[in-house]
Amino acid sequence: MKPRQQRMLAVGLAAAGIVIAVALTLRAFEENMMFYVEISEIAAGNAPQDRDFRVGGLVVDGSVRRVPGELQVMFTLSDLDSELDVSYDGILPDLFREGQGIIAHGRMNSAGAFVADEVLAKHDENYMPPEVADTLAKHAAAKKAAMQQEKDSEAKDGQ
Amino acid sequence: MWKFFHKLASPPHFYRLAPRFVLGFGVVGCVLIGWGTYAGLFLAPPDYQQKDAFRIIYVHVPAAYLSMMAYSIMAISAGIGLIWRMKLAHSVAAAAAPLGAWFTFSALVTGAIWGRPMWGTWWEWGDPRVMSELLMLFLYIGYIALRVAIDEIGKADKASAVLALVGAVNIPIIHYSVEWWTSVHQGQTVVGGKMAPEMLQPLLLNILGFTLLFGAMLLYRVRTEVLHRERRSRWVKAEVLQTVGAP
Amino acid sequence: MGEYGGYIWSSVSIAFAVVLIAAVQSVLRHRAMMADIGRRLSALQQENDSTKERES
């Protein structure tokens, strides 16, 4: 083997070893530090007890209730499958509102609700002017209405 | 073609050829950044969700992109230097490190300023994107420290090249962190094409502009590295006498 | 810029300042290297001159 090929092999082997080591570290990292639980998991009764974890979901429309004169806020999170009641005592990010995706950090209380000590807003990677967003929303609504109409007329035809 | 590259890889030729590119890249880069930043801050419409706060993207994304670009250049050059024993490659790796460290710092700070109003926190310890980017800053600092610590330049080249290659596994982790884990950092914007064109265009201008400026600074620093390595050679002495003036 | 003006301007100025610092640092390093080699050269030359004088 030529010296250059030897060096190449050494670099390659070292790189492979590192990749394996990092992959293993990442798995451990994923299971512990990044402890993230799906809402449907919690609904199924698999919520971790006595430890902090993260949940993520959309704030359900009309679910936000505030205690007058206090920072205390209660809302419901949904992952479009199951729901979870969350209570939080602190300052909410500017982006927090109904329909917004958020990440909450905290733990379950004995009543089966999630008590958050941190609420972060998660905005998506789409950027567009407000007019475009409005138009998109209108189109979506119109499409939905048209589909509904079609269904209705189909149902009538069937009768 | 090959002849051109061979010539370029010879230190004196590189040294004499580089200033033209440094000047060209630098000037064009500055013009593009000026144009892109103006368009991004004043002409682009506000975002439907984040309103004006999204404008931080025009400096955050170029810095974050270049922080990874610089690391890739550093790691690939270090690998070439290690395997083919090419000295100019080691010079490129050594020159890329401080620039990459600065862009990483910039990405972290502008990201924190963006995170405060939007996410609701300056700093999120649990976010994999933030953490892997921070790890890269430490890798850069480690690389620079290692080079400073070893006096003999050949040994410094080898040891730091190994560190650069080891740290390269962090690059795909940074890139895919937003897909692999659910956390607060948003997904990829530029590659997915999920940005309105009048908002995307200034961002592309700034990415190109900052990249050109980075290229100019990289070539300039490689020149300094070459000067240092060849300080005992005749051409460097002639070059220095010409610039500093005869003693 | 509205309510986010402070955040936007501080991040933009930090990003520009960092690039400026990187550029200035690069130029200073090059100048220092040039001056260092120049100093060594003149020291070498002086040594040469003095040996020549002694020889003659």
mmCIF file of C-alpha atoms in Angstrom, chain B residues 66-159:
data_model
loop_
_atom_site.group_PDB
_atom_site.id
_atom_site.type_symbol
_atom_site.label_atom_id
_atom_site.label_comp_id
_atom_site.label_asym_id
_atom_site.label_seq_id
_atom_site.Cartn_x
_atom_site.Cartn_y
_atom_site.Cartn_z
ATOM 1 C CA LEU B 66 -21.513 31.206 5.743
ATOM 2 C CA SER B 67 -20.698 29.773 9.167
ATOM 3 C CA MET B 68 -21.376 26.305 7.715
ATOM 4 C CA MET B 69 -19.823 27.113 4.337
ATOM 5 C CA ALA B 70 -16.588 28.214 6.027
ATOM 6 C CA TYR B 71 -16.489 25.024 8.084
ATOM 7 C CA SER B 72 -17.015 22.881 4.991
ATOM 8 C CA ILE B 73 -14.204 24.700 3.182
ATOM 9 C CA MET B 74 -11.986 24.321 6.254
ATOM 10 C CA ALA B 75 -12.685 20.587 6.647
ATOM 11 C CA ILE B 76 -12.334 19.762 2.934
ATOM 12 C CA SER B 77 -9.083 21.753 2.639
ATOM 13 C CA ALA B 78 -7.764 20.118 5.804
ATOM 14 C CA GLY B 79 -8.575 16.709 4.331
ATOM 15 C CA ILE B 80 -6.850 17.549 1.034
ATOM 16 C CA GLY B 81 -3.848 18.841 2.945
ATOM 17 C CA LEU B 82 -3.693 15.699 5.063
ATOM 18 C CA ILE B 83 -4.000 13.222 2.202
ATOM 19 C CA TRP B 84 -2.161 14.943 -0.645
ATOM 20 C CA ARG B 85 0.256 16.924 1.557
ATOM 21 C CA MET B 86 -0.663 20.118 -0.210
ATOM 22 C CA LYS B 87 0.546 23.151 1.692
ATOM 23 C CA LEU B 88 -1.779 25.652 0.071
ATOM 24 C CA ALA B 89 -4.721 23.526 1.238
ATOM 25 C CA HIS B 90 -3.573 23.840 4.852
ATOM 26 C CA SER B 91 -3.276 27.598 4.336
ATOM 27 C CA VAL B 92 -6.867 27.737 3.125
ATOM 28 C CA ALA B 93 -8.087 25.753 6.144
ATOM 29 C CA ALA B 94 -6.186 27.995 8.552
ATOM 30 C CA ALA B 95 -7.521 31.118 6.825
ATOM 31 C CA ALA B 96 -11.149 29.969 6.856
ATOM 32 C CA ALA B 97 -11.297 29.290 10.617
ATOM 33 C CA PRO B 98 -11.384 32.828 12.086
ATOM 34 C CA LEU B 99 -13.831 33.999 9.411
ATOM 35 C CA GLY B 100 -16.107 31.057 10.094
ATOM 36 C CA ALA B 101 -15.919 31.739 13.823
ATOM 37 C CA TRP B 102 -17.006 35.344 13.276
ATOM 38 C CA PHE B 103 -19.950 34.348 11.096
ATOM 39 C CA THR B 104 -21.000 31.705 13.629
ATOM 40 C CA PHE B 105 -20.926 34.336 16.356
ATOM 41 C CA SER B 106 -22.972 36.662 14.145
ATOM 42 C CA ALA B 107 -25.549 33.939 13.414
ATOM 43 C CA LEU B 108 -25.939 33.137 17.119
ATOM 44 C CA VAL B 109 -26.312 36.779 18.174
ATOM 45 C CA THR B 110 -28.725 37.782 15.391
ATOM 46 C CA GLY B 111 -30.668 34.578 16.066
ATOM 47 C CA ALA B 112 -30.951 35.486 19.751
ATOM 48 C CA ILE B 113 -32.213 38.960 18.857
ATOM 49 C CA TRP B 114 -34.789 37.382 16.538
ATOM 50 C CA GLY B 115 -35.793 34.786 19.123
ATOM 51 C CA ARG B 116 -36.552 37.302 21.874
ATOM 52 C CA PRO B 117 -39.683 38.829 20.295
ATOM 53 C CA MET B 118 -40.789 35.809 18.214
ATOM 54 C CA TRP B 119 -40.098 32.657 20.211
ATOM 55 C CA GLY B 120 -40.283 34.453 23.534
ATOM 56 C CA THR B 121 -36.712 33.729 24.607
ATOM 57 C CA TRP B 122 -33.213 34.972 23.793
ATOM 58 C CA TRP B 123 -31.701 31.561 24.093
ATOM 59 C CA GLU B 124 -33.204 28.086 24.049
ATOM 60 C CA TRP B 125 -30.844 25.505 25.544
ATOM 61 C CA GLY B 126 -32.997 22.628 24.350
ATOM 62 C CA ASP B 127 -33.076 23.628 20.689
ATOM 63 C CA PRO B 128 -30.853 21.342 18.584
ATOM 64 C CA ARG B 129 -30.240 23.980 15.898
ATOM 65 C CA VAL B 130 -29.026 26.486 18.484
ATOM 66 C CA MET B 131 -26.947 23.865 20.294
ATOM 67 C CA SER B 132 -25.246 22.431 17.194
ATOM 68 C CA GLU B 133 -24.404 25.947 15.979
ATOM 69 C CA LEU B 134 -22.913 26.747 19.399
ATOM 70 C CA LEU B 135 -20.890 23.525 19.221
ATOM 71 C CA MET B 136 -19.514 24.710 15.880
ATOM 72 C CA LEU B 137 -18.332 27.960 17.490
ATOM 73 C CA PHE B 138 -16.407 25.870 20.040
ATOM 74 C CA LEU B 139 -14.971 23.711 17.243
ATOM 75 C CA TYR B 140 -13.692 26.836 15.478
ATOM 76 C CA ILE B 141 -12.199 28.194 18.699
ATOM 77 C CA GLY B 142 -10.599 24.813 19.438
ATOM 78 C CA TYR B 143 -9.132 24.693 15.935
ATOM 79 C CA ILE B 144 -7.663 28.195 16.228
ATOM 80 C CA ALA B 145 -6.321 27.516 19.738
ATOM 81 C CA LEU B 146 -4.707 24.271 18.612
ATOM 82 C CA ARG B 147 -2.892 26.048 15.775
ATOM 83 C CA VAL B 148 -1.681 28.767 18.130
ATOM 84 C CA ALA B 149 -0.528 26.207 20.694
ATOM 85 C CA ILE B 150 1.692 24.199 18.315
ATOM 86 C CA ASP B 151 4.786 26.070 17.184
ATOM 87 C CA GLU B 152 5.950 23.742 14.451
ATOM 88 C CA ILE B 153 3.776 24.523 11.479
ATOM 89 C CA GLY B 154 3.757 21.017 9.962
ATOM 90 C CA LYS B 155 2.551 19.489 13.217
ATOM 91 C CA ALA B 156 -0.003 22.267 13.727
ATOM 92 C CA ASP B 157 -1.355 21.572 10.222
ATOM 93 C CA LYS B 158 -1.810 17.871 10.922
ATOM 94 C CA ALA B 159 -3.301 18.137 14.397
#
